[in-house]
Amino acid sequence: MPEEVIRMEGITKEFPGVRALSDAKFSLDTGEVHALVGENGAGKSTLMKVLTGVYSKDSGKIFLEGREVEFHNVKEAQNAGVIMIHQELNLMNHLSVAENIFIGREFRKNKVFLDKKTQNEEAAKLFEKLHVKIDPGEKVGNLTVAQQQMVEIAKALSFDIKVLIMDEPTASLTDNEIDDLFDVIRMLRKEGKSIIHISHRLEELKLIADRITVMRDSKYIDTVDAKGVTIDGLIKMMVGREIFVEKQKELKKKNLEPTLEVEHLNAGPLVQDISFKAYAGEILGFAGLVGAGRTETARAIFGADPHSSGRIAIHGKEQKIHSPADAVKAGIAYLSEDRKRYGVALGLDVETNISMANLQNMSEFGFIKFKECAANADKQLGDLAIKTPSVKQLVKFLSGGNQQKVVLAKWLTKDAEIIIFDEPTRGIDVGAKSEIYKLMNMLAQQGKTIIVISSELPEIMRCCHRVLVMCEGRLTGEVTGKEIEQDIIMRFATQRDVKESKVWKS
Ligand SMILES: Nc1ncnc2c1ncn2[C@@H]1O[C@H](COP(=O)(O)OP(=O)(O)OP(=O)(O)O)[C@@H](O)[C@H]1O
Ligand SMILES: [Mg+2]
């Protein structure tokens, strides 16, 4: 019998108006990788925060190596070797990478002077272990989200770990980075460390986990052997029902005039000579590996980044887009992949967040029509199944996936004709994913033009009428209808030679 390192039982936790955990339990063996899954708001993060002393529990017991423990804060948990990497990154943007890693535990010469050199060297060693190239002296604010995630992981590794908890560590990593991370997890397991891994990417869990525990609605459902369970079986346990999404049929274009025309758009190395058209009622996908330039293209169209040349026209009329405000005025909405940086105001309530993008329409003579804001927010809560006790709840108290839905709601409130969704379902559970697909379909049927950027091929294959593929800043292929298949898309996504590629010209 493997030794049990963590046991939690009868854990209950209530927040005002929300029961986050009811009689929840969890156990972890030494040297085990144990995945924790469940829909958004199921209570996964809360359970782990109770374990690591971020929250106190209302009732229940926690044992570490057989002894009952209660950590009153994160530091106590860290000292006992129980370390958690949080879902929302917690780094200081103005500090360097190494300073973030060793914050509060700085290296000093003669116990007084800051020893930056040693600190940077120690940080570099951690990155070497992780096989990533990040300069320890770089400011964290200059890093990509994926790199910041790696800094969090490096920081965790800098402690003496007994139990490592990763709350959706792979949500913003590329496939290669995930492979590296999994190598690190396997290495830690070999060293006898125990790992709790929270993720919505069920396929990857089967690769790395020994056991999987499922939670639903604040409760423990079951713990199963990762090898013995099917993805469908897991989904059924998570949502209590079966989920089925039909593949998109080919679109019969009613109107041959495109809504959006982009011609020879150039914006840095990742946006090179991009030309395409998008139509009303169409869901157009952008596929490609991470770093192919899809987000950069979207940002250039939206005016979030400048473009050096090219033409953007809506209904045949050229639009001068130099800022997001220009784009919004022209009828374009962009749902960013990085919700914390661009998407929601964590300190404001749900209703204000949802109304924010659309205050002009909800005010009269400068007065905000509060009733309308509230009614609209209520409707969005229902449409998107956002889990919150009320529209007055601060967004920071919502679970990660529900925050993402608030970003969606915010932009849906805006009456945009062209909506660009950038990784819309990242961190969102399977049930809510299918709701979001339905919603995109509904919007398309209303005549809107939908552009979807996604790194999850199954998602692209399910949702889109047509798919454009990018590789290294260029469009390398276009597929429609039956051609929307994994191997065809992957071929274009890795095709560096543009001359051989099949770019659609119409
Ligand atoms: N500090 C808080 N104050 C009030 N409510 C909270 C707080 N933290 C979490 N909740 C609520 O508790 C419930 C469980 O949230 P939790 O973050 O544990 O979900 P989760 O399973 O991690 O979901 P996700 O997959 O979306 O990250 C949710 O309804 C959430 O809104
Ligand atoms: Mg969570």
XYZ file of C-alpha atoms and ligand atoms in Angstrom:
538
model
C 0.000 0.000 0.000
C 1.436 3.385 -0.904
C 1.651 5.825 1.938
C -0.946 8.528 2.184
C 0.529 12.010 2.334
C -2.694 14.075 2.385
C -6.168 13.220 3.567
C -9.014 15.724 3.670
C -12.439 14.684 4.899
C -15.791 16.281 5.660
C -14.617 19.660 4.396
C -17.255 22.367 4.351
C -16.767 25.964 3.294
C -19.321 28.684 2.814
C -18.916 32.155 1.398
C -21.721 34.703 1.783
C -24.524 33.274 -0.324
C -22.417 30.432 -1.749
C -21.751 26.959 -0.482
C -18.397 26.257 -2.116
C -17.661 22.920 -0.409
C -20.053 20.519 1.238
C -18.639 17.435 2.897
C -15.840 17.294 0.325
C -12.965 14.848 0.594
C -9.683 14.095 -1.096
C -6.677 11.875 -0.559
C -3.222 11.829 -2.071
C -0.582 9.105 -1.970
C 3.160 9.663 -1.830
C 4.627 9.808 -5.325
C 1.222 10.053 -6.934
C -0.092 12.427 -9.583
C -3.732 12.956 -8.684
C -5.963 15.004 -10.982
C -8.920 16.994 -9.728
C -11.666 17.759 -12.242
C -15.130 19.295 -12.300
C -17.196 22.017 -13.900
C -16.499 25.715 -13.343
C -17.442 26.604 -9.820
C -17.445 22.980 -8.635
C -15.126 23.885 -5.756
C -11.743 22.598 -6.954
C -9.713 25.747 -6.305
C -11.491 26.357 -3.006
C -10.681 22.841 -1.767
C -7.012 23.385 -2.540
C -7.040 26.850 -0.965
C -8.465 25.314 2.200
C -5.618 22.792 2.122
C -2.932 25.464 1.724
C -4.227 27.909 4.329
C -5.548 30.552 1.925
C -9.041 29.974 3.354
C -10.040 28.528 6.711
C -12.537 25.669 6.587
C -15.881 25.779 8.357
C -15.591 22.120 9.310
C -13.691 18.953 8.424
C -10.261 17.498 8.983
C -6.951 17.639 7.142
C -4.099 15.184 7.714
C -0.514 15.494 6.502
C 1.335 12.187 6.722
C -1.173 10.923 9.241
C -1.025 13.922 11.561
C -3.921 16.353 11.735
C -2.871 19.816 10.558
C -4.387 23.209 10.000
C -2.410 25.793 8.100
C -3.439 29.317 8.997
C -1.695 30.931 6.055
C 0.242 30.112 2.908
C 3.569 30.428 4.662
C 2.747 27.705 7.171
C 1.745 25.415 4.321
C 4.949 26.257 2.432
C 7.047 25.470 5.485
C 5.400 22.058 5.650
C 6.206 21.538 1.954
C 2.672 22.027 0.618
C 2.946 24.468 -2.288
C 0.225 25.702 -4.607
C 0.486 27.372 -8.009
C -2.661 29.423 -8.389
C -4.989 29.574 -11.357
C -4.702 33.333 -11.679
C -1.062 34.321 -11.772
C 0.191 36.265 -8.786
C 3.363 37.920 -10.011
C 4.600 41.490 -9.617
C 4.906 42.932 -13.094
C 7.453 45.593 -12.167
C 9.885 43.156 -10.551
C 12.362 40.933 -12.351
C 11.803 37.227 -12.842
C 14.359 36.286 -10.173
C 12.997 38.887 -7.744
C 9.532 37.365 -8.142
C 10.799 33.865 -7.527
C 12.661 34.734 -4.343
C 10.375 37.447 -3.043
C 10.583 37.566 0.737
C 13.510 35.134 0.657
C 16.093 37.283 -1.128
C 19.702 36.197 -1.350
C 21.946 38.499 0.658
C 25.664 39.047 1.085
C 26.642 39.251 4.760
C 22.914 39.135 5.489
C 22.540 42.757 4.349
C 23.317 43.487 0.732
C 21.102 42.096 -1.932
C 23.003 39.480 -3.920
C 21.415 39.773 -7.323
C 24.051 37.686 -9.040
C 23.473 34.562 -6.946
C 19.748 35.123 -7.107
C 19.809 35.264 -10.909
C 22.025 32.184 -11.069
C 19.680 30.221 -8.822
C 16.715 31.294 -10.959
C 18.582 30.259 -14.117
C 19.146 26.795 -12.619
C 15.418 26.387 -12.075
C 14.679 27.291 -15.693
C 17.315 24.857 -16.843
C 15.458 22.135 -14.979
C 12.293 23.227 -16.772
C 14.007 23.430 -20.184
C 12.775 26.963 -20.778
C 14.705 30.022 -21.817
C 13.730 32.949 -19.628
C 16.124 35.689 -18.598
C 16.053 35.943 -14.771
C 16.763 39.676 -15.045
C 13.769 40.427 -17.312
C 10.791 42.307 -15.877
C 7.839 39.940 -15.458
C 5.524 42.463 -17.107
C 7.406 41.971 -20.378
C 6.792 38.227 -20.491
C 3.993 36.382 -22.270
C 1.322 34.682 -20.189
C 2.897 31.298 -20.885
C 6.289 32.529 -19.719
C 4.727 33.984 -16.585
C 3.158 30.602 -15.931
C 6.639 29.069 -16.176
C 7.944 31.618 -13.668
C 5.226 30.529 -11.219
C 6.255 26.932 -11.743
C 9.935 27.781 -11.243
C 9.005 29.631 -8.078
C 7.179 26.586 -6.746
C 10.189 24.394 -7.531
C 12.405 26.724 -5.506
C 10.696 25.501 -2.332
C 11.319 22.202 -0.645
C 8.265 20.441 -2.014
C 6.386 17.555 -0.477
C 3.076 18.217 -2.187
C 2.733 20.410 -5.275
C -0.702 21.651 -6.313
C -1.096 23.032 -9.816
C -4.368 24.826 -10.524
C -4.755 24.690 -14.313
C -1.055 25.070 -15.073
C -1.473 24.168 -18.731
C -4.330 26.510 -19.636
C -2.002 28.952 -21.366
C 0.920 26.731 -22.368
C 1.804 25.464 -25.834
C 1.993 21.763 -26.548
C 5.782 21.800 -26.279
C 5.657 23.656 -23.001
C 3.091 21.161 -21.709
C 5.415 18.312 -22.684
C 8.235 19.973 -20.747
C 5.988 20.534 -17.768
C 4.903 16.890 -17.828
C 8.546 15.842 -17.887
C 9.059 17.938 -14.771
C 5.997 16.383 -13.124
C 7.301 12.891 -13.925
C 10.702 13.835 -12.537
C 9.126 15.129 -9.317
C 7.083 11.965 -9.005
C 10.241 9.890 -9.364
C 11.767 11.907 -6.540
C 8.818 10.792 -4.402
C 6.923 14.092 -4.465
C 3.148 14.095 -4.712
C 1.233 16.215 -7.175
C -2.331 17.482 -7.424
C -3.181 18.655 -10.914
C -6.366 20.604 -11.717
C -7.251 20.830 -15.389
C -10.139 21.011 -17.839
C -8.103 19.305 -20.556
C -9.261 15.793 -19.924
C -7.171 14.174 -22.656
C -3.944 15.404 -21.113
C -4.952 14.162 -17.664
C -5.033 10.629 -18.926
C -1.404 11.023 -19.941
C -0.102 12.235 -16.631
C -2.443 11.255 -13.795
C -2.494 8.082 -11.712
C -5.937 8.738 -10.250
C -8.675 11.264 -10.987
C -11.122 12.720 -8.475
C -14.321 14.295 -9.761
C -16.209 17.097 -7.989
C -19.614 18.487 -8.814
C -21.575 21.275 -7.138
C -19.279 21.569 -4.116
C -19.385 17.814 -3.501
C -17.096 14.841 -3.912
C -18.375 12.501 -6.628
C -15.814 9.734 -7.104
C -12.141 8.824 -7.440
C -11.167 6.603 -10.357
C -8.080 5.021 -11.843
C -6.907 7.226 -14.745
C -6.106 4.230 -16.946
C -9.509 2.638 -16.481
C -11.786 5.569 -17.243
C -12.915 6.955 -20.598
C -13.200 10.668 -21.373
C -16.944 10.256 -21.903
C -17.227 8.537 -18.560
C -15.406 11.419 -16.879
C -17.593 14.016 -18.551
C -20.698 12.219 -17.432
C -19.480 12.231 -13.831
C -18.561 15.910 -14.079
C -21.799 17.237 -15.486
C -24.263 14.509 -14.601
C -25.439 14.289 -18.205
C -24.098 13.502 -21.656
C -22.859 16.230 -23.924
C -23.003 16.102 -27.639
C -22.137 18.793 -30.110
C -22.851 18.312 -33.767
C -20.263 19.192 -36.368
C -20.976 22.339 -38.328
C -22.558 21.966 -41.740
C -21.195 23.830 -44.729
C -22.502 27.378 -44.849
C -24.708 28.466 -47.676
C -23.766 32.075 -48.078
C -26.911 34.118 -48.376
C -25.078 37.296 -49.034
C -22.035 37.205 -51.269
C -20.759 40.529 -50.041
C -18.284 39.949 -47.224
C -18.811 41.769 -43.938
C -15.111 42.004 -43.266
C -12.304 42.251 -45.793
C -8.689 42.277 -44.762
C -6.144 42.899 -47.495
C -2.372 42.593 -47.283
C -2.252 43.345 -43.596
C 1.257 43.637 -42.156
C 2.086 44.148 -38.500
C 5.465 42.864 -37.423
C 6.950 39.400 -37.982
C 3.823 37.510 -36.932
C 1.403 39.287 -39.270
C 2.697 39.089 -42.825
C 0.559 39.908 -45.800
C -2.672 38.588 -44.312
C -5.683 38.707 -46.662
C -9.082 37.146 -46.061
C -12.809 37.756 -46.151
C -15.475 36.890 -43.618
C -19.214 36.747 -44.166
C -22.396 37.368 -42.235
C -23.637 34.202 -40.575
C -20.245 32.595 -40.820
C -18.098 31.136 -38.090
C -14.563 31.445 -39.407
C -11.805 29.665 -37.514
C -8.157 30.589 -37.230
C -6.055 27.524 -36.556
C -2.336 27.178 -36.091
C 0.261 26.387 -33.503
C 0.782 28.815 -30.659
C 2.978 31.622 -31.936
C 1.642 31.358 -35.486
C 0.377 34.927 -35.328
C -3.352 34.452 -34.893
C -3.729 36.643 -31.819
C -1.395 39.211 -33.355
C -3.570 39.312 -36.486
C -6.691 39.778 -34.388
C -5.051 42.509 -32.341
C -3.942 44.334 -35.484
C -7.473 44.187 -36.921
C -8.879 45.401 -33.616
C -6.398 48.273 -33.432
C -4.842 46.998 -30.224
C -1.487 46.886 -32.030
C -0.516 49.141 -34.944
C -0.284 47.757 -38.459
C 2.345 48.973 -40.910
C 0.297 48.460 -44.066
C -2.866 46.890 -45.381
C -6.546 47.626 -45.757
C -9.476 46.722 -43.532
C -12.968 47.200 -44.940
C -16.394 46.565 -43.471
C -19.247 46.187 -45.946
C -16.876 47.324 -48.653
C -16.036 50.569 -46.925
C -12.473 51.097 -45.814
C -12.071 51.664 -42.086
C -9.175 53.503 -40.525
C -8.585 51.518 -37.359
C -5.857 52.887 -35.135
C -7.235 51.990 -31.734
C -9.710 49.573 -30.138
C -12.125 52.518 -29.881
C -12.036 52.869 -33.696
C -12.678 49.148 -34.041
C -15.601 49.158 -31.621
C -17.095 52.096 -33.476
C -16.753 50.179 -36.744
C -18.649 47.255 -35.177
C -15.826 44.897 -34.181
C -15.614 43.266 -30.769
C -12.598 41.323 -29.555
C -12.670 38.883 -26.657
C -9.122 38.643 -25.502
C -7.365 35.420 -24.512
C -5.830 37.101 -21.489
C -8.830 37.952 -19.360
C -6.977 39.250 -16.355
C -5.025 41.804 -18.312
C -7.671 43.000 -20.747
C -10.939 41.355 -19.873
C -12.462 41.993 -16.473
C -12.185 44.454 -13.631
C -11.755 42.034 -10.735
C -12.626 44.612 -8.091
C -16.007 45.519 -9.625
C -19.219 43.550 -9.482
C -20.620 41.302 -12.186
C -23.257 43.761 -13.334
C -20.843 46.666 -13.746
C -18.427 44.481 -15.669
C -21.131 43.321 -18.034
C -22.477 46.844 -18.579
C -19.093 48.523 -18.914
C -18.531 47.961 -22.613
C -21.906 49.373 -23.422
C -22.556 52.309 -21.176
C -23.463 54.655 -24.057
C -26.495 52.564 -24.856
C -27.455 52.199 -21.257
C -27.385 55.829 -20.333
C -29.567 58.776 -21.163
C -28.402 62.406 -20.909
C -25.357 61.111 -19.063
C -27.409 59.202 -16.499
C -26.921 55.490 -16.334
C -30.120 53.509 -16.616
C -29.449 51.189 -13.711
C -32.607 49.165 -14.192
C -31.616 48.287 -17.732
C -28.072 47.389 -16.681
C -29.454 45.059 -14.032
C -32.006 43.472 -16.359
C -29.392 42.892 -19.013
C -26.896 41.458 -16.547
C -29.586 39.113 -15.228
C -30.343 37.899 -18.737
C -26.663 37.240 -19.434
C -26.314 35.286 -16.192
C -29.061 32.994 -17.388
C -27.899 32.710 -21.006
C -24.339 31.845 -20.075
C -25.153 29.980 -16.859
C -22.783 32.156 -14.860
C -22.516 30.792 -11.345
C -22.735 33.657 -8.856
C -25.022 34.379 -5.905
C -26.092 37.666 -7.522
C -25.096 40.298 -10.092
C -23.730 42.362 -7.203
C -20.981 39.821 -6.442
C -17.439 41.107 -7.057
C -15.895 39.332 -10.031
C -12.786 38.387 -8.055
C -14.931 36.035 -5.961
C -16.103 34.053 -8.984
C -14.360 30.867 -10.039
C -11.855 31.194 -12.895
C -14.171 29.843 -15.571
C -17.052 32.007 -14.452
C -14.842 35.085 -14.736
C -14.241 34.090 -18.344
C -17.984 33.937 -18.905
C -18.344 37.469 -17.528
C -15.890 38.652 -20.200
C -18.063 36.957 -22.802
C -21.199 38.544 -21.381
C -19.561 41.952 -21.432
C -18.885 41.777 -25.140
C -22.163 40.147 -26.020
C -23.893 43.129 -24.504
C -22.180 45.260 -27.053
C -23.952 45.281 -30.326
C -21.027 44.309 -32.514
C -21.393 42.916 -36.001
C -18.052 41.164 -36.103
C -16.988 39.308 -32.987
C -13.508 37.873 -32.618
C -13.258 35.185 -29.945
C -9.662 34.503 -28.919
C -9.437 31.158 -27.102
C -13.006 31.565 -25.841
C -13.176 28.343 -23.875
C -9.781 28.313 -22.229
C -10.295 27.270 -18.621
C -13.965 26.599 -19.257
C -15.502 23.241 -18.420
C -17.071 20.904 -20.976
C -20.659 21.757 -20.117
C -20.117 25.491 -20.404
C -18.060 24.946 -23.559
C -21.025 23.478 -25.348
C -23.110 26.438 -24.117
C -20.572 28.803 -25.648
C -20.621 26.892 -28.945
C -24.397 27.149 -28.977
C -24.131 30.837 -28.305
C -21.696 31.371 -31.179
C -24.090 29.504 -33.440
C -26.960 31.652 -32.298
C -25.000 34.827 -32.969
C -24.035 33.586 -36.422
C -27.650 32.763 -37.168
C -28.566 36.308 -36.192
C -26.287 37.393 -39.029
C -23.170 38.278 -37.113
C -19.726 37.385 -38.377
C -17.840 35.240 -35.888
C -14.095 34.703 -35.920
C -12.723 32.050 -33.567
C -9.085 31.614 -32.669
C -8.459 28.366 -30.885
C -5.537 26.096 -30.149
C -7.851 23.192 -29.529
C -8.374 21.513 -32.865
C -11.465 19.573 -31.809
C -13.037 22.919 -30.983
C -12.159 24.408 -34.371
C -13.411 21.295 -36.143
C -16.706 21.371 -34.320
C -17.573 25.035 -34.534
C -16.359 26.449 -37.786
C -17.829 26.659 -41.259
C -14.449 27.491 -42.656
C -10.923 27.466 -41.237
C -7.884 29.556 -42.112
C -4.553 28.167 -41.008
C -1.509 30.219 -40.086
C 2.139 29.328 -39.695
C 4.851 31.744 -38.609
C 2.914 34.888 -39.390
C 1.474 33.841 -42.744
C -1.739 32.310 -43.963
C -0.796 28.879 -45.268
C -4.125 27.211 -45.898
C -7.855 27.340 -46.032
C -10.217 24.430 -45.458
C -13.994 24.135 -45.637
C -16.637 21.488 -45.090
C -15.363 17.921 -45.168
C -11.775 19.115 -45.445
C -11.865 20.406 -41.879
C -9.895 17.473 -40.532
C -7.085 17.313 -38.050
C -4.358 16.033 -40.362
C -5.121 18.566 -43.097
C -5.086 21.471 -40.661
C -1.891 20.243 -39.028
C -0.200 19.966 -42.392
C -0.887 23.631 -43.135
C -0.060 24.646 -39.567
C 3.451 23.256 -39.931
C 3.947 24.300 -43.524
C 6.591 26.949 -43.658
C 6.747 27.225 -47.429
C 3.913 29.519 -48.395
C 4.311 28.890 -52.117
C 3.218 25.287 -51.693
C 0.344 26.124 -49.464
C -3.229 26.459 -50.460
C -4.304 29.964 -49.647
C -7.804 30.860 -50.533
C -8.272 33.718 -52.938
C -11.785 34.809 -53.734
N -13.563 34.314 -2.064
C -14.780 33.931 -2.487
N -15.889 34.617 -2.119
C -17.111 34.241 -2.518
N -17.361 33.161 -3.308
C -16.301 32.418 -3.690
C -14.964 32.774 -3.320
N -14.118 31.861 -3.867
C -14.897 30.991 -4.563
N -16.212 31.312 -4.458
C -17.350 30.573 -5.032
O -17.238 29.220 -4.648
C -17.611 28.334 -5.701
C -16.478 27.383 -6.015
O -15.437 28.117 -6.656
P -14.022 27.514 -7.088
O -13.157 28.656 -7.449
O -13.537 26.592 -6.049
O -14.443 26.686 -8.394
P -13.513 25.833 -9.386
O -13.994 24.418 -9.316
O -12.087 26.082 -9.104
O -13.957 26.414 -10.814
P -13.071 26.814 -12.139
O -12.948 25.575 -12.953
O -13.975 27.787 -12.833
O -11.793 27.403 -11.700
C -18.004 29.222 -6.864
O -19.398 29.356 -6.873
C -17.333 30.548 -6.547
O -18.057 31.619 -7.103
Mg -10.605 27.121 -10.117
